[in-house]
Every structure is written in C-alpha cells, then in structure tokens.
C-alpha cells in the first residue's frame, strides 16, 4: 500500500512561561498552577468555532514537538522515568522523538476569553508545552469516553508520583512575581534535571517567566540558589 502523506496546518500557538524545553513538566497536568494562553491563528479567530466549549472542564491539545524536529526516527527511546538508561519501544513511550513529532496533552480549561485584537483565546492550566508551540487541533475531554479507571500504565505504574522537596529562601521568593511563585515551586518539585544528571554540586539554570532560576539538587532536596531576570526581560523594564 502506498504511504500517505498528510499536510497539517497550525491553528494556534501557545504562550507559556517556558522559552526553552528545559524545565517543562514531563507530562501535562503535573503542575496545575501553570497557566498558559492558546492564541488562535488569524484564520481561526472565529467565535462560532468555540460555541459550547465553556461547558467542558478539560480539553485535548494536539500539537507539534517543534523543539525536537528530526528527519530520522529511532524504534527505541530512553524514557526519563527509567533513568535514561533503559530502552523501550518508541510507541510504548511519550518521547518527542517519533516518526511524526506529535504531542497530546490534556489541560484544564480555565475559560474562553474574547479579545478584540486576538479573537477567542483559551486560558488553560497544567500545560506541558514550550512557548510558541504550534497546535494542530483542540478537542473537548469527554469523561464518558476518555476516562478509563481500569487502565494499566505499563512501566510508568512502577514509579507513582515523584516529587522533590524545594527549599527557597525568602530573598529569592521576593524576586518572583507572586502570581508565578506557586507554579515555579511546582515545576521545581517535579525535578527539571535530565534523568542522567545526578551531580549534587552542579548548578542548573532554568528560564521561567522571564527569570533565570539557579538551583542544586542533593538526593530528594532541591535548593534554589539564585533568581535573576533574563536580559530580555530587563530590556522591557
């Protein structure tokens, strides 16, 4: 059978607090305090297309791993939950390195905002997308069809919830906008480090909401050791 090639167009872009991949939660819904905006492309800024969406608490975002595009693919990958050393089949994972670089995220819909300059804008919580990520489709989450309490999670079931204790001095908290603090603490608690890096002396840097966050991790404790505005953010002051 002849291979089919489908052309897809971006219908929207997300605006999040992550200018780069580092620090983004590994799955959607892990940090509910994170808020983002889904801004439609001009062609799709049609209010009628969103009629009835306000009645749903959650939506699916179908999007492109735009920060991990490749011309080749590998049949096996190293999931972070397995320490980055054990390989599984790419179709048994949610790795971004896939034959088609497609992502799927379930996010909480906080509201549909109608703006004069941007049309309908979706405010969502718990997104795991980099700023500017192209979105191909939006679908409502339907509990009757989408929720499967009896589902088995394969190797992911062995790990349960993983969380670091975050220690952050007041002097660093004071540099974070109050409305961003809980989201930042939630992101740090998920352990932003690559799974293969465990050096307790290493200082990591993560960009978040116009800030550069410096931190160390020793066993199950993450300690923030610096918060500074990025150069781009400083230039806008």
Coordinates of C-alpha atoms in Angstrom, one line a residue:
X1 CA 0.0 0.0 0.0
X2 CA 1.3 3.4 -0.9
X3 CA 2.4 5.6 2.1
X4 CA 0.1 8.5 2.7
X5 CA 1.5 12.0 3.4
X6 CA -0.9 14.4 5.2
X7 CA -0.3 18.1 5.3
X8 CA -1.4 19.8 8.6
X9 CA -1.6 23.4 9.4
X10 CA -1.2 25.1 12.7
X11 CA -4.4 26.5 14.0
X12 CA -3.0 28.2 17.2
X13 CA 0.1 28.8 19.2
X14 CA 0.5 28.5 23.0
X15 CA 2.0 31.3 25.1
X16 CA 3.6 29.7 28.2
X17 CA 6.3 30.6 30.7
X18 CA 8.9 28.2 29.1
X19 CA 11.1 29.8 26.4
X20 CA 13.1 26.6 26.1
X21 CA 12.5 22.9 26.7
X22 CA 14.5 22.7 30.0
X23 CA 12.2 22.6 33.0
X24 CA 8.9 21.8 31.2
X25 CA 6.9 19.2 33.2
X26 CA 7.3 15.7 31.6
X27 CA 3.5 15.3 31.3
X28 CA 0.5 17.6 31.3
X29 CA -1.4 18.1 34.5
X30 CA 1.6 17.6 36.8
X31 CA 1.7 21.3 37.8
X32 CA -1.8 22.6 37.8
X33 CA -0.6 26.1 38.9
X34 CA 0.9 26.6 35.5
X35 CA -1.2 28.8 33.3
X36 CA -0.9 29.4 29.6
X37 CA -2.8 31.0 26.7
X38 CA -3.8 29.3 23.5
X39 CA -3.9 32.1 20.8
X40 CA -5.6 31.2 17.5
X41 CA -4.0 31.9 14.1
X42 CA -5.9 34.7 12.3
X43 CA -7.8 32.3 10.0
X44 CA -9.3 30.6 13.0
X45 CA -10.3 33.6 15.2
X46 CA -14.0 32.8 14.7
X47 CA -16.1 32.9 17.8
X48 CA -18.7 30.4 16.5
X49 CA -15.9 27.7 16.4
X50 CA -15.8 27.7 20.2
X51 CA -19.6 27.7 20.9
X52 CA -20.3 25.3 23.7
X53 CA -16.6 24.8 24.7
X54 CA -17.1 26.7 28.0
X55 CA -19.2 23.7 29.2
X56 CA -16.1 21.4 29.3
X57 CA -13.6 21.4 32.2
X58 CA -10.7 19.9 30.2
X59 CA -9.6 19.9 26.6
X60 CA -7.1 17.9 24.5
X61 CA -4.4 19.8 22.7
X62 CA -2.8 18.1 19.7
X63 CA 0.5 19.8 18.9
X64 CA 3.9 19.5 17.3
X65 CA 7.2 18.9 19.2
X66 CA 8.6 21.9 17.4
X67 CA 11.7 21.9 19.6
X68 CA 12.6 18.3 18.7
X69 CA 12.1 18.1 15.0
X70 CA 14.3 15.5 13.2
X71 CA 14.4 13.9 9.7
X72 CA 15.0 10.4 11.2
X73 CA 13.5 8.4 13.9
X74 CA 14.6 5.6 16.3
X75 CA 12.5 2.5 17.1
X76 CA 13.6 2.7 20.7
X77 CA 14.0 5.5 23.2
X78 CA 15.2 6.1 26.8
X79 CA 12.3 7.3 29.0
X80 CA 13.3 9.6 31.8
X81 CA 11.3 7.5 34.3
X82 CA 13.6 4.6 33.6
X83 CA 16.7 6.7 34.5
X84 CA 17.6 7.5 30.8
X85 CA 19.5 4.2 30.5
X86 CA 16.9 1.5 29.7
X87 CA 15.3 1.4 26.2
X88 CA 11.7 0.8 25.3
X89 CA 9.9 0.9 22.0
X90 CA 9.1 4.5 20.9
X91 CA 5.4 3.5 20.6
X92 CA 5.5 2.5 24.3
X93 CA 6.6 5.9 25.3
X94 CA 5.7 9.6 25.1
X95 CA 9.1 10.6 23.8
X96 CA 9.2 13.6 21.4
X97 CA 11.5 11.7 19.1
X98 CA 8.8 10.0 17.0
X99 CA 8.2 9.3 13.3
X100 CA 5.8 12.2 13.4
X101 CA 6.6 14.8 16.1
X102 CA 3.1 14.9 17.5
X103 CA 2.2 15.6 21.1
X104 CA -1.0 15.1 23.0
X105 CA -1.9 17.0 26.2
X106 CA -4.9 17.1 28.4
X107 CA -5.2 20.5 30.1
X108 CA -7.8 22.2 32.3
X109 CA -9.8 24.9 30.5
X110 CA -10.0 27.9 32.8
X111 CA -12.0 30.0 30.3
X112 CA -12.6 31.3 26.8
X113 CA -11.7 35.0 26.6
X114 CA -12.8 37.1 23.7
X115 CA -10.3 39.8 22.8
X116 CA -10.7 42.5 20.2
X117 CA -7.2 42.0 18.8
X118 CA -6.8 38.2 19.1
X119 CA -10.4 36.8 19.0
X120 CA -11.1 33.8 21.2
X121 CA -8.2 33.0 23.5
X122 CA -8.2 29.9 25.7
X123 CA -6.8 30.1 29.2
X124 CA -5.5 26.7 30.3
X125 CA -3.8 25.2 33.3
X126 CA -1.3 22.3 33.5
X127 CA 0.1 22.6 30.0
X128 CA 3.5 21.0 29.2
X129 CA 4.3 23.0 26.1
X130 CA 7.1 25.3 25.2
X131 CA 6.2 28.9 24.4
X132 CA 5.3 29.3 20.8
X133 CA 4.5 25.6 20.2
X134 CA 2.2 25.1 17.2
X135 CA -1.2 23.5 17.9
X136 CA -2.9 21.4 15.2
X137 CA -6.2 20.7 16.9
X138 CA -8.3 21.3 20.0
X139 CA -10.8 18.7 21.2
X140 CA -13.0 18.6 24.3
X141 CA -12.2 16.0 27.0
X142 CA -15.3 13.8 27.4
X143 CA -15.2 11.8 30.7
X144 CA -17.6 9.1 29.4
X145 CA -15.2 8.2 26.6
X146 CA -11.8 9.4 27.7
X147 CA -11.7 8.3 31.3
X148 CA -10.7 4.7 31.9
X149 CA -10.2 4.0 35.6
X150 CA -9.3 0.4 34.9
X151 CA -6.4 1.3 32.6
X152 CA -2.9 -0.2 33.2
X153 CA 0.1 2.2 32.8
X154 CA 2.8 -0.3 31.8
X155 CA 6.3 0.6 33.2
X156 CA 5.0 4.0 34.3
X157 CA 2.9 2.4 37.1
X158 CA 6.1 1.3 38.9
X159 CA 7.1 4.9 39.8
X160 CA 4.0 6.5 41.2
X161 CA 4.3 10.2 42.0
X162 CA 7.8 11.6 42.2
X163 CA 8.4 14.9 43.9
X164 CA 11.4 16.8 45.3
X165 CA 11.3 19.0 48.4
X166 CA 12.0 22.6 47.3
X167 CA 13.9 24.9 49.6
X168 CA 13.8 28.6 48.6
X169 CA 15.0 31.4 50.8
X170 CA 12.8 34.5 51.1
X171 CA 15.3 36.7 49.3
X172 CA 14.7 34.6 46.2
X173 CA 11.0 34.3 46.6
X174 CA 10.8 38.1 46.8
X175 CA 12.2 38.3 43.2
X176 CA 9.4 36.1 41.8
X177 CA 6.1 37.7 40.9
X178 CA 3.5 36.5 43.5
X179 CA 1.2 35.1 40.8
X180 CA 4.1 32.9 39.4
X181 CA 5.5 31.6 42.7
X182 CA 3.3 28.5 43.2
X183 CA 3.8 27.5 39.6
X184 CA 7.6 27.8 39.9
X185 CA 7.7 25.8 43.1
X186 CA 5.5 23.1 41.4
X187 CA 7.9 22.9 38.4
X188 CA 11.0 22.7 40.5
X189 CA 9.4 20.0 42.6
X190 CA 9.0 17.8 39.5
X191 CA 12.8 17.7 39.2
X192 CA 13.7 19.6 35.9
X193 CA 17.1 17.9 35.5
X194 CA 17.8 15.4 32.8
X195 CA 17.4 12.0 34.3
X196 CA 21.0 11.0 33.8
X197 CA 22.4 14.0 35.7
X198 CA 22.8 13.4 39.5
X199 CA 25.8 15.6 40.5
X200 CA 24.8 17.3 43.8
X201 CA 27.4 20.0 43.2
X202 CA 26.2 21.0 39.8
X203 CA 24.3 24.3 39.5
X204 CA 21.5 24.2 36.9
X205 CA 19.9 27.1 35.2
X206 CA 16.3 27.2 34.0
X207 CA 14.4 30.0 32.3
X208 CA 10.9 30.6 33.5
X209 CA 8.6 33.5 33.1
X210 CA 11.3 36.0 32.2
X211 CA 13.6 34.8 35.0
X212 CA 16.8 32.7 35.2
X213 CA 16.4 30.2 38.1
X214 CA 19.5 28.6 39.5
X215 CA 19.3 25.5 41.7
X216 CA 21.1 22.4 43.0
X217 CA 19.7 19.0 43.9
X218 CA 21.0 16.7 46.6
X219 CA 19.1 13.5 46.9
X220 CA 15.4 14.5 47.3
X221 CA 16.0 18.2 48.1
X222 CA 16.2 20.9 45.5
X223 CA 17.7 24.2 46.7
X224 CA 17.2 27.4 44.8
X225 CA 20.5 29.4 44.8
X226 CA 19.6 32.3 42.5
X227 CA 16.8 34.2 40.8
X228 CA 17.6 36.9 38.2
X229 CA 15.6 38.5 35.4
X230 CA 16.7 37.5 31.9
X231 CA 18.3 40.1 29.7
X232 CA 15.3 40.3 27.5
X233 CA 13.0 40.9 30.5
X234 CA 15.4 43.6 31.8
X235 CA 15.3 45.4 28.5
X236 CA 11.5 45.7 28.8
X237 CA 11.6 47.5 32.1

